[in-house]
mmCIF file of C-alpha atoms and ligand atoms in Angstrom:
data_model
loop_
_atom_site.group_PDB
_atom_site.id
_atom_site.type_symbol
_atom_site.label_atom_id
_atom_site.label_comp_id
_atom_site.label_asym_id
_atom_site.label_seq_id
_atom_site.Cartn_x
_atom_site.Cartn_y
_atom_site.Cartn_z
ATOM 1 C CA MET A 1 91.114 126.731 122.144
ATOM 2 C CA LYS A 2 92.833 123.543 123.252
ATOM 3 C CA ILE A 3 94.018 120.985 120.693
ATOM 4 C CA LEU A 4 95.182 117.471 121.477
ATOM 5 C CA PHE A 5 97.783 116.545 118.875
ATOM 6 C CA TYR A 6 97.924 112.769 118.414
ATOM 7 C CA ALA A 7 100.866 110.667 117.159
ATOM 8 C CA ALA A 8 103.196 113.623 117.560
ATOM 9 C CA LYS A 9 106.790 113.225 116.427
ATOM 10 C CA VAL A 10 109.669 115.569 117.191
ATOM 11 C CA TYR A 11 109.448 116.987 113.654
ATOM 12 C CA ASP A 12 105.753 117.819 114.180
ATOM 13 C CA GLN A 13 106.546 119.871 117.251
ATOM 14 C CA LYS A 14 109.420 121.580 115.440
ATOM 15 C CA SER A 15 107.193 122.643 112.550
ATOM 16 C CA PHE A 16 104.120 123.589 114.625
ATOM 17 C CA GLU A 17 105.735 125.469 117.500
ATOM 18 C CA PRO A 18 107.028 128.473 115.467
ATOM 19 C CA GLU A 19 103.612 128.804 113.756
ATOM 20 C CA LEU A 20 101.795 128.595 117.089
ATOM 21 C CA LYS A 21 103.260 131.964 118.112
ATOM 22 C CA LYS A 22 100.790 133.565 115.680
ATOM 23 C CA TYR A 23 97.867 132.084 117.657
ATOM 24 C CA PRO A 24 98.304 133.074 121.342
ATOM 25 C CA GLU A 25 94.757 131.907 122.138
ATOM 26 C CA VAL A 26 95.610 128.344 121.094
ATOM 27 C CA GLU A 27 97.169 125.719 123.294
ATOM 28 C CA ILE A 28 98.415 122.412 121.891
ATOM 29 C CA ASP A 29 99.330 119.308 123.860
ATOM 30 C CA PHE A 30 101.444 116.880 121.854
ATOM 31 C CA ILE A 31 101.116 113.188 122.678
ATOM 32 C CA GLU A 32 102.768 110.164 121.098
ATOM 33 C CA HIS A 33 99.643 107.971 121.144
ATOM 34 C CA GLU A 34 97.836 107.369 117.891
ATOM 35 C CA LEU A 35 94.179 108.464 117.641
ATOM 36 C CA GLU A 36 92.005 105.348 117.736
ATOM 37 C CA PRO A 37 89.035 104.134 119.815
ATOM 38 C CA ARG A 38 91.316 103.162 122.744
ATOM 39 C CA THR A 39 92.863 106.637 122.961
ATOM 40 C CA ALA A 40 89.994 108.899 121.886
ATOM 41 C CA ALA A 41 88.843 109.464 125.479
ATOM 42 C CA LEU A 42 92.146 111.266 126.196
ATOM 43 C CA ALA A 43 90.634 114.212 124.308
ATOM 44 C CA GLU A 44 88.314 115.087 127.201
ATOM 45 C CA GLY A 45 88.582 118.843 127.793
ATOM 46 C CA TYR A 46 89.888 119.595 124.269
ATOM 47 C CA GLU A 47 87.830 121.358 121.596
ATOM 48 C CA ALA A 48 89.833 119.862 118.736
ATOM 49 C CA VAL A 49 92.108 116.950 117.961
ATOM 50 C CA CYS A 50 94.822 116.832 115.333
ATOM 51 C CA ALA A 51 95.227 113.505 113.510
ATOM 52 C CA PHE A 52 97.192 112.011 110.631
ATOM 53 C CA VAL A 53 97.112 109.364 107.875
ATOM 54 C CA SER A 54 97.797 106.554 110.326
ATOM 55 C CA SER A 55 94.961 107.539 112.720
ATOM 56 C CA ASP A 56 91.718 105.586 112.974
ATOM 57 C CA VAL A 57 89.046 108.271 112.694
ATOM 58 C CA GLY A 58 86.219 105.812 112.165
ATOM 59 C CA ALA A 59 82.713 105.869 113.633
ATOM 60 C CA GLU A 60 83.729 104.489 117.038
ATOM 61 C CA THR A 61 86.514 107.040 117.526
ATOM 62 C CA LEU A 62 84.257 109.892 116.418
ATOM 63 C CA GLN A 63 81.491 108.857 118.824
ATOM 64 C CA ILE A 64 83.932 108.891 121.754
ATOM 65 C CA LEU A 65 85.327 112.259 120.662
ATOM 66 C CA LYS A 66 81.796 113.639 120.489
ATOM 67 C CA ASP A 67 80.977 112.284 123.969
ATOM 68 C CA LYS A 68 84.128 113.968 125.305
ATOM 69 C CA GLY A 69 83.113 117.337 123.834
ATOM 70 C CA VAL A 70 85.417 117.500 120.798
ATOM 71 C CA LYS A 71 84.009 119.722 118.046
ATOM 72 C CA CYS A 72 86.661 119.581 115.358
ATOM 73 C CA VAL A 73 89.077 117.077 113.824
ATOM 74 C CA LEU A 74 92.056 118.745 112.185
ATOM 75 C CA MET A 75 93.653 116.322 109.734
ATOM 76 C CA ARG A 76 97.250 117.354 109.081
ATOM 77 C CA CYS A 77 97.240 115.608 105.692
ATOM 78 C CA ALA A 78 95.520 115.685 102.290
ATOM 79 C CA GLY A 79 93.995 112.191 102.164
ATOM 80 C CA TYR A 80 91.086 111.442 104.512
ATOM 81 C CA ASN A 81 90.046 107.905 103.594
ATOM 82 C CA ASN A 82 90.649 106.983 107.272
ATOM 83 C CA VAL A 83 87.892 109.398 108.408
ATOM 84 C CA ASP A 84 84.233 108.368 108.498
ATOM 85 C CA THR A 85 82.991 111.705 107.178
ATOM 86 C CA GLU A 86 79.338 110.613 107.136
ATOM 87 C CA LYS A 87 79.498 109.775 110.851
ATOM 88 C CA ALA A 88 81.267 113.075 111.549
ATOM 89 C CA LYS A 89 78.477 114.975 109.750
ATOM 90 C CA GLU A 90 75.851 113.020 111.683
ATOM 91 C CA LEU A 91 77.576 113.927 114.968
ATOM 92 C CA GLY A 92 78.147 117.560 113.974
ATOM 93 C CA ILE A 93 81.933 117.254 114.188
ATOM 94 C CA THR A 94 83.799 119.463 111.706
ATOM 95 C CA VAL A 95 86.634 117.771 109.831
ATOM 96 C CA LYS A 96 89.241 119.867 108.041
ATOM 97 C CA ILE A 97 92.118 118.696 105.869
ATOM 98 C CA VAL A 98 95.247 120.224 104.346
ATOM 99 C CA PRO A 99 94.857 119.788 100.591
ATOM 100 C CA GLY A 100 97.859 120.386 98.380
ATOM 101 C CA TYR A 101 100.379 121.491 100.982
ATOM 102 C CA SER A 102 103.261 120.696 98.679
ATOM 103 C CA PRO A 103 102.385 118.575 95.659
ATOM 104 C CA GLU A 104 106.004 118.640 94.499
ATOM 105 C CA ALA A 105 107.164 116.990 97.736
ATOM 106 C CA VAL A 106 105.170 113.860 96.880
ATOM 107 C CA ALA A 107 105.715 113.975 93.109
ATOM 108 C CA GLU A 108 109.488 114.324 93.531
ATOM 109 C CA LEU A 109 109.498 111.251 95.782
ATOM 110 C CA ALA A 110 107.438 109.379 93.183
ATOM 111 C CA MET A 111 110.069 110.117 90.528
ATOM 112 C CA GLY A 112 112.782 109.290 93.077
ATOM 113 C CA LEU A 113 111.256 105.848 93.594
ATOM 114 C CA ALA A 114 110.894 105.348 89.846
ATOM 115 C CA MET A 115 114.582 106.206 89.353
ATOM 116 C CA ALA A 116 115.690 104.092 92.290
ATOM 117 C CA VAL A 117 113.922 100.939 91.119
ATOM 118 C CA ASN A 118 114.883 101.507 87.481
ATOM 119 C CA ARG A 119 118.617 101.850 88.185
ATOM 120 C CA ARG A 120 118.538 99.686 91.352
ATOM 121 C CA LEU A 121 120.116 102.512 93.367
ATOM 122 C CA TYR A 122 119.402 100.758 96.681
ATOM 123 C CA LYS A 123 121.440 97.766 95.477
ATOM 124 C CA ALA A 124 124.201 99.873 93.931
ATOM 125 C CA TYR A 125 124.660 101.797 97.188
ATOM 126 C CA ASN A 126 125.086 98.614 99.208
ATOM 127 C CA LYS A 127 127.288 96.911 96.627
ATOM 128 C CA VAL A 128 129.865 99.706 96.566
ATOM 129 C CA ARG A 129 129.861 99.838 100.378
ATOM 130 C CA GLU A 130 130.783 96.137 100.279
ATOM 131 C CA ASN A 131 133.649 96.769 97.833
ATOM 132 C CA ASP A 132 131.619 95.104 95.070
ATOM 133 C CA TYR A 133 132.083 97.204 91.963
ATOM 134 C CA SER A 134 130.426 94.774 89.558
ATOM 135 C CA LEU A 135 127.309 95.899 87.674
ATOM 136 C CA LYS A 136 125.391 92.649 88.004
ATOM 137 C CA GLY A 137 121.669 93.267 88.496
ATOM 138 C CA LEU A 138 121.880 97.032 87.979
ATOM 139 C CA ARG A 139 120.866 97.483 84.335
ATOM 140 C CA GLY A 140 117.981 99.905 83.854
ATOM 141 C CA VAL A 141 116.318 101.725 80.958
ATOM 142 C CA ASN A 142 116.289 105.351 79.803
ATOM 143 C CA PHE A 143 113.183 107.313 80.717
ATOM 144 C CA TYR A 144 113.878 109.730 77.841
ATOM 145 C CA GLN A 145 111.312 109.205 75.047
ATOM 146 C CA LYS A 146 109.441 106.539 77.036
ATOM 147 C CA THR A 147 105.779 106.885 78.040
ATOM 148 C CA ALA A 148 104.722 107.944 81.528
ATOM 149 C CA GLY A 149 101.142 107.096 82.522
ATOM 150 C CA ILE A 150 99.792 109.208 85.354
ATOM 151 C CA VAL A 151 96.617 108.001 87.090
ATOM 152 C CA GLY A 152 94.938 110.983 88.765
ATOM 153 C CA THR A 153 96.061 114.444 87.631
ATOM 154 C CA GLY A 154 95.071 116.617 90.582
ATOM 155 C CA LYS A 155 97.732 118.605 92.385
ATOM 156 C CA ILE A 156 100.298 115.814 92.882
ATOM 157 C CA GLY A 157 99.609 114.017 89.602
ATOM 158 C CA ALA A 158 99.998 117.327 87.719
ATOM 159 C CA ALA A 159 103.366 117.919 89.410
ATOM 160 C CA MET A 160 104.388 114.385 88.371
ATOM 161 C CA CYS A 161 103.304 115.103 84.771
ATOM 162 C CA ARG A 162 105.581 118.177 84.756
ATOM 163 C CA ILE A 163 108.504 116.174 86.141
ATOM 164 C CA CYS A 164 108.038 113.440 83.527
ATOM 165 C CA ARG A 165 107.905 116.035 80.759
ATOM 166 C CA GLY A 166 111.204 117.382 82.122
ATOM 167 C CA PHE A 167 112.689 113.921 81.597
ATOM 168 C CA GLY A 168 111.687 114.078 77.928
ATOM 169 C CA MET A 169 108.918 111.517 78.329
ATOM 170 C CA ARG A 170 105.632 111.324 76.460
ATOM 171 C CA VAL A 171 103.009 111.897 79.156
ATOM 172 C CA ILE A 172 99.595 110.238 79.055
ATOM 173 C CA ALA A 173 97.037 110.363 81.849
ATOM 174 C CA TYR A 174 93.774 108.962 83.104
ATOM 175 C CA ASP A 175 91.451 110.957 85.360
ATOM 176 C CA VAL A 176 87.699 111.141 85.754
ATOM 177 C CA TYR A 177 88.108 114.955 85.593
ATOM 178 C CA PRO A 178 90.902 115.928 83.144
ATOM 179 C CA ASN A 179 93.071 118.840 84.285
ATOM 180 C CA GLU A 180 92.811 121.740 81.799
ATOM 181 C CA SER A 181 96.170 123.203 82.851
ATOM 182 C CA LEU A 182 97.977 120.137 81.475
ATOM 183 C CA LYS A 183 96.400 119.994 78.056
ATOM 184 C CA ASP A 184 99.459 121.440 76.271
ATOM 185 C CA PHE A 185 101.547 118.347 76.887
ATOM 186 C CA VAL A 186 99.395 115.630 78.472
ATOM 187 C CA GLU A 187 97.218 113.312 76.405
ATOM 188 C CA TYR A 188 94.205 111.932 78.289
ATOM 189 C CA VAL A 189 93.374 108.301 77.534
ATOM 190 C CA ASP A 190 91.182 105.637 79.099
ATOM 191 C CA LEU A 191 92.664 103.465 81.829
ATOM 192 C CA ASP A 192 93.137 100.403 79.585
ATOM 193 C CA THR A 193 95.094 102.459 77.045
ATOM 194 C CA LEU A 194 97.240 103.932 79.817
ATOM 195 C CA LEU A 195 97.961 100.464 81.203
ATOM 196 C CA ALA A 196 98.837 99.114 77.743
ATOM 197 C CA GLN A 197 101.086 101.996 76.632
ATOM 198 C CA SER A 198 102.960 103.165 79.725
ATOM 199 C CA ASP A 199 106.565 102.317 80.607
ATOM 200 C CA LEU A 200 106.144 104.080 83.948
ATOM 201 C CA ILE A 201 102.785 104.113 85.781
ATOM 202 C CA SER A 202 102.419 106.428 88.766
ATOM 203 C CA LEU A 203 99.284 106.457 90.931
ATOM 204 C CA HIS A 204 97.975 109.802 92.235
ATOM 205 C CA CYS A 205 94.227 109.367 92.704
ATOM 206 C CA PRO A 206 92.555 109.197 96.110
ATOM 207 C CA LEU A 207 91.467 105.959 97.754
ATOM 208 C CA MET A 208 87.707 105.572 97.400
ATOM 209 C CA ASP A 209 85.341 102.650 96.794
ATOM 210 C CA SER A 210 85.802 103.188 93.051
ATOM 211 C CA THR A 211 89.625 103.120 93.229
ATOM 212 C CA TYR A 212 90.063 100.367 95.852
ATOM 213 C CA HIS A 213 92.359 97.666 94.371
ATOM 214 C CA MET A 214 92.338 99.363 90.954
ATOM 215 C CA ILE A 215 95.701 97.682 90.413
ATOM 216 C CA ASN A 216 94.928 93.965 90.514
ATOM 217 C CA ILE A 217 95.984 90.953 88.483
ATOM 218 C CA GLU A 218 93.530 91.842 85.730
ATOM 219 C CA THR A 219 94.858 95.390 85.325
ATOM 220 C CA ILE A 220 98.444 94.167 85.795
ATOM 221 C CA ARG A 221 98.007 91.722 82.907
ATOM 222 C CA LYS A 222 97.025 94.700 80.697
ATOM 223 C CA MET A 223 100.352 96.454 81.420
ATOM 224 C CA LYS A 224 103.452 96.235 79.235
ATOM 225 C CA ASP A 225 106.078 93.709 80.255
ATOM 226 C CA GLY A 226 108.921 95.537 81.989
ATOM 227 C CA VAL A 227 106.732 98.360 83.299
ATOM 228 C CA ILE A 228 107.664 100.370 86.390
ATOM 229 C CA LEU A 229 104.827 100.906 88.895
ATOM 230 C CA VAL A 230 104.971 103.617 91.555
ATOM 231 C CA ASN A 231 102.399 104.221 94.278
ATOM 232 C CA THR A 232 102.745 107.264 96.503
ATOM 233 C CA SER A 233 99.004 107.736 96.988
ATOM 234 C CA ARG A 234 97.312 105.126 99.203
ATOM 235 C CA GLY A 235 98.262 101.485 99.739
ATOM 236 C CA ALA A 236 94.857 99.971 99.043
ATOM 237 C CA LEU A 237 94.829 101.264 95.454
ATOM 238 C CA VAL A 238 96.918 98.134 94.861
ATOM 239 C CA ASP A 239 95.876 94.580 95.713
ATOM 240 C CA THR A 240 99.141 93.458 97.327
ATOM 241 C CA ASP A 241 98.630 89.712 96.877
ATOM 242 C CA GLU A 242 97.897 90.226 93.196
ATOM 243 C CA LEU A 243 100.849 92.607 92.850
ATOM 244 C CA ILE A 244 103.033 89.810 94.190
ATOM 245 C CA GLU A 245 101.480 87.471 91.617
ATOM 246 C CA GLY A 246 102.299 90.034 88.903
ATOM 247 C CA ILE A 247 105.894 90.380 90.133
ATOM 248 C CA ARG A 248 106.250 86.587 89.974
ATOM 249 C CA LEU A 249 104.950 86.702 86.381
ATOM 250 C CA ASN A 250 107.937 88.987 85.662
ATOM 251 C CA LYS A 251 105.679 91.863 84.650
ATOM 252 C CA PHE A 252 107.678 94.601 86.347
ATOM 253 C CA LEU A 253 111.066 96.130 85.784
ATOM 254 C CA GLY A 254 110.510 97.727 89.166
ATOM 255 C CA VAL A 255 107.927 98.586 91.799
ATOM 256 C CA GLY A 256 108.322 101.592 94.100
ATOM 257 C CA LEU A 257 105.884 101.990 96.974
ATOM 258 C CA ASP A 258 105.713 104.824 99.486
ATOM 259 C CA VAL A 259 102.358 103.457 100.635
ATOM 260 C CA TYR A 260 101.241 99.863 100.983
ATOM 261 C CA GLU A 261 98.293 98.011 102.431
ATOM 262 C CA GLU A 262 100.003 96.829 105.604
ATOM 263 C CA GLU A 263 101.414 100.203 106.558
ATOM 264 C CA THR A 264 99.032 100.999 109.433
ATOM 265 C CA GLY A 265 100.873 99.802 112.501
ATOM 266 C CA ASN A 266 104.222 100.133 110.742
ATOM 267 C CA VAL A 267 104.385 103.723 109.610
ATOM 268 C CA TYR A 268 106.705 105.895 111.653
ATOM 269 C CA GLU A 269 107.512 103.056 114.089
ATOM 270 C CA ASP A 270 110.879 101.391 114.563
ATOM 271 C CA ARG A 271 110.018 97.682 114.495
ATOM 272 C CA SER A 272 113.497 96.525 113.532
ATOM 273 C CA ASP A 273 113.805 94.227 116.572
ATOM 274 C CA GLU A 274 110.523 92.442 115.952
ATOM 275 C CA ILE A 275 109.817 89.223 114.133
ATOM 276 C CA MET A 276 107.155 89.983 111.539
ATOM 277 C CA MET A 277 104.408 87.375 111.300
ATOM 278 C CA HIS A 278 102.658 86.702 107.996
ATOM 279 C CA SER A 279 103.860 89.969 106.532
ATOM 280 C CA VAL A 280 103.117 90.596 102.847
ATOM 281 C CA THR A 281 105.433 93.590 103.129
ATOM 282 C CA ALA A 282 108.295 91.229 103.983
ATOM 283 C CA ARG A 283 107.359 89.099 100.967
ATOM 284 C CA LEU A 284 107.360 92.187 98.735
ATOM 285 C CA LEU A 285 110.771 93.172 100.054
ATOM 286 C CA SER A 286 112.166 89.764 99.158
ATOM 287 C CA PHE A 287 112.040 90.749 95.476
ATOM 288 C CA PRO A 288 115.118 92.471 94.010
ATOM 289 C CA ASN A 289 113.029 94.918 91.963
ATOM 290 C CA VAL A 290 110.896 96.340 94.797
ATOM 291 C CA MET A 291 111.660 99.344 96.945
ATOM 292 C CA ILE A 292 109.402 100.461 99.785
ATOM 293 C CA THR A 293 109.564 103.665 101.791
ATOM 294 C CA SER A 294 107.442 104.445 104.827
ATOM 295 C CA HIS A 295 104.892 107.045 103.715
ATOM 296 C CA GLN A 296 107.438 109.846 103.541
ATOM 297 C CA GLY A 297 106.081 111.718 100.527
ATOM 298 C CA PHE A 298 105.062 114.649 102.720
ATOM 299 C CA TYR A 299 108.354 114.737 104.586
ATOM 300 C CA THR A 300 110.150 117.846 103.329
ATOM 301 C CA VAL A 301 110.885 121.121 105.111
ATOM 302 C CA GLU A 302 108.526 123.014 102.815
ATOM 303 C CA ALA A 303 105.676 120.519 103.140
ATOM 304 C CA LEU A 304 105.899 120.329 106.943
ATOM 305 C CA GLN A 305 105.818 124.099 107.223
ATOM 306 C CA ALA A 306 102.831 124.345 104.885
ATOM 307 C CA ILE A 307 101.006 121.615 106.853
ATOM 308 C CA ALA A 308 101.551 123.502 110.130
ATOM 309 C CA GLU A 309 100.411 126.822 108.611
ATOM 310 C CA THR A 310 97.256 125.408 107.054
ATOM 311 C CA THR A 311 96.303 123.217 110.028
ATOM 312 C CA LEU A 312 96.443 126.228 112.351
ATOM 313 C CA GLN A 313 94.562 128.384 109.862
ATOM 314 C CA ASN A 314 91.938 125.593 109.683
ATOM 315 C CA MET A 315 91.729 125.707 113.448
ATOM 316 C CA ALA A 316 91.269 129.503 113.408
ATOM 317 C CA ASP A 317 88.512 129.091 110.796
ATOM 318 C CA ALA A 318 86.847 126.439 112.956
ATOM 319 C CA MET A 319 86.962 128.782 115.951
ATOM 320 C CA ALA A 320 85.340 131.509 113.871
ATOM 321 C CA GLY A 321 82.704 129.030 112.686
ATOM 322 C CA GLU A 322 83.833 129.528 109.086
ATOM 323 C CA ARG A 323 83.441 126.771 106.544
ATOM 324 C CA THR A 324 86.077 126.687 103.808
ATOM 325 C CA ARG A 325 87.116 124.448 100.914
ATOM 326 C CA ASN A 326 89.257 122.492 103.404
ATOM 327 C CA ASP A 327 86.138 121.142 105.150
ATOM 328 C CA VAL A 328 85.284 117.525 104.372
ATOM 329 C CA ALA A 329 82.635 117.261 107.116
HETATM 330 P P1 NAI B 1 93.776 115.924 94.303
HETATM 331 O O1 NAI B 1 92.413 115.857 94.906
HETATM 332 O O2 NAI B 1 94.349 117.247 93.918
HETATM 333 O O3 NAI B 1 93.819 114.990 92.991
HETATM 334 C C1 NAI B 1 93.240 113.726 92.917
HETATM 335 C C2 NAI B 1 92.860 113.475 91.464
HETATM 336 O O4 NAI B 1 92.392 112.122 91.342
HETATM 337 C C3 NAI B 1 91.735 114.397 90.971
HETATM 338 O O5 NAI B 1 92.099 115.012 89.765
HETATM 339 C C4 NAI B 1 90.559 113.432 90.773
HETATM 340 O O6 NAI B 1 89.701 113.813 89.705
HETATM 341 C C5 NAI B 1 91.304 112.145 90.447
HETATM 342 N N1 NAI B 1 90.468 110.961 90.576
HETATM 343 C C6 NAI B 1 89.430 110.742 91.408
HETATM 344 N N2 NAI B 1 88.912 109.518 91.192
HETATM 345 C C7 NAI B 1 89.642 108.962 90.199
HETATM 346 C C8 NAI B 1 89.592 107.715 89.531
HETATM 347 N N3 NAI B 1 88.666 106.797 89.833
HETATM 348 N N4 NAI B 1 90.506 107.465 88.578
HETATM 349 C C9 NAI B 1 91.444 108.388 88.245
HETATM 350 N N5 NAI B 1 91.538 109.599 88.854
HETATM 351 C C10 NAI B 1 90.655 109.862 89.807
HETATM 352 O O7 NAI B 1 94.723 115.158 95.318
HETATM 353 P P2 NAI B 1 96.297 115.302 95.478
HETATM 354 O O8 NAI B 1 96.632 116.409 96.408
HETATM 355 O O9 NAI B 1 96.935 115.289 94.143
HETATM 356 O O10 NAI B 1 96.625 113.939 96.259
HETATM 357 C C11 NAI B 1 96.418 112.675 95.666
HETATM 358 C C12 NAI B 1 96.569 111.596 96.727
HETATM 359 O O11 NAI B 1 97.933 111.542 97.156
HETATM 360 C C13 NAI B 1 95.773 111.861 98.013
HETATM 361 O O12 NAI B 1 94.455 111.358 97.907
HETATM 362 C C14 NAI B 1 96.549 111.103 99.039
HETATM 363 O O13 NAI B 1 95.981 109.814 99.179
HETATM 364 C C15 NAI B 1 97.969 110.979 98.455
HETATM 365 N N6 NAI B 1 99.003 111.656 99.251
HETATM 366 C C16 NAI B 1 100.115 110.942 99.639
HETATM 367 C C17 NAI B 1 101.106 111.549 100.384
HETATM 368 C C18 NAI B 1 102.338 110.818 100.822
HETATM 369 O O14 NAI B 1 102.987 111.247 101.785
HETATM 370 N N7 NAI B 1 102.722 109.736 100.169
HETATM 371 C C19 NAI B 1 100.991 112.949 100.799
HETATM 372 C C20 NAI B 1 99.821 113.625 100.278
HETATM 373 C C21 NAI B 1 98.853 112.983 99.555
#
């Protein structure tokens, strides 16, 4: 089986190549181009393509892949909001994902962002490098005995609940399907109660029609003053313009974002020499209490290895015609 691996980075090759030895019948070509309608035709002669969070796996891309003979899309990530699964089903293209490759990788980054914005670690680091040992602008709050509100308590949200408990926080959560394994220490509440009571709000639900822009000026107004908001899930859970409005209303002690609405086109690219036009990301970064990282929640040794293992197992299952719980189309 031949796989065309889109948007390949050096670290992808490093994590996939050792695993590939277990599958001598599989050949992978790694290319730097992103999967999108303009590049989909490159997959001619391949049975499968491997794509990522930044790929455009919409109807147009899928149609071209189908026309070129591709039978399977292997997503090397957990979220698949960028895949038109209905179109894939209609075309008979199998789509497989890697759910829960390392929930702790993402949850630990979420707490890292919460800590960084609380204690302004990004500022402190630069200040000391500049021989500025003053503490101006660095005051934070204790997390101990504060309330953490976790939105979405699947694999990553559950890991975040455990981390928050470790900090001595009261943990409350909102989920459409409460997680039984957390009932010893997590109190489930409705979203309004979570917004009103939490000192730290961390988002861990998937992006769907029902969660699109769930954080908007209306929900922001329901939050406590001085709340910390962290999003490591998907950018469009938050309405960026309204987040900016909320920041200007002084609602937030800090905002930590690993994902943000404008990230497609930015993620994993070095654009440091470019002049950014009309960028809401640039506006967000102008605030002293905002820290943004570039969708790096998955980026740990353990997570990369697990992604490679599961993606290749998904491919083997696809070759055997086996449907598993990793199939989303
Ligand atoms: P999961 O499927 O285990 O958990 C998602 C949870 O959200 C489930 O418990 C579900 O019931 C809940 N949920 C669904 N609709 C909801 C709603 N309207 N309100 C509240 N909760 C709702 O998913 P997992 O593995 O925990 O991943 C969560 C998200 O994290 C993924 O969808 C993905 O977008 C993101 N992610 C980000 C990464 C990064 O690098 N920053 C890496 C991996 C995933």
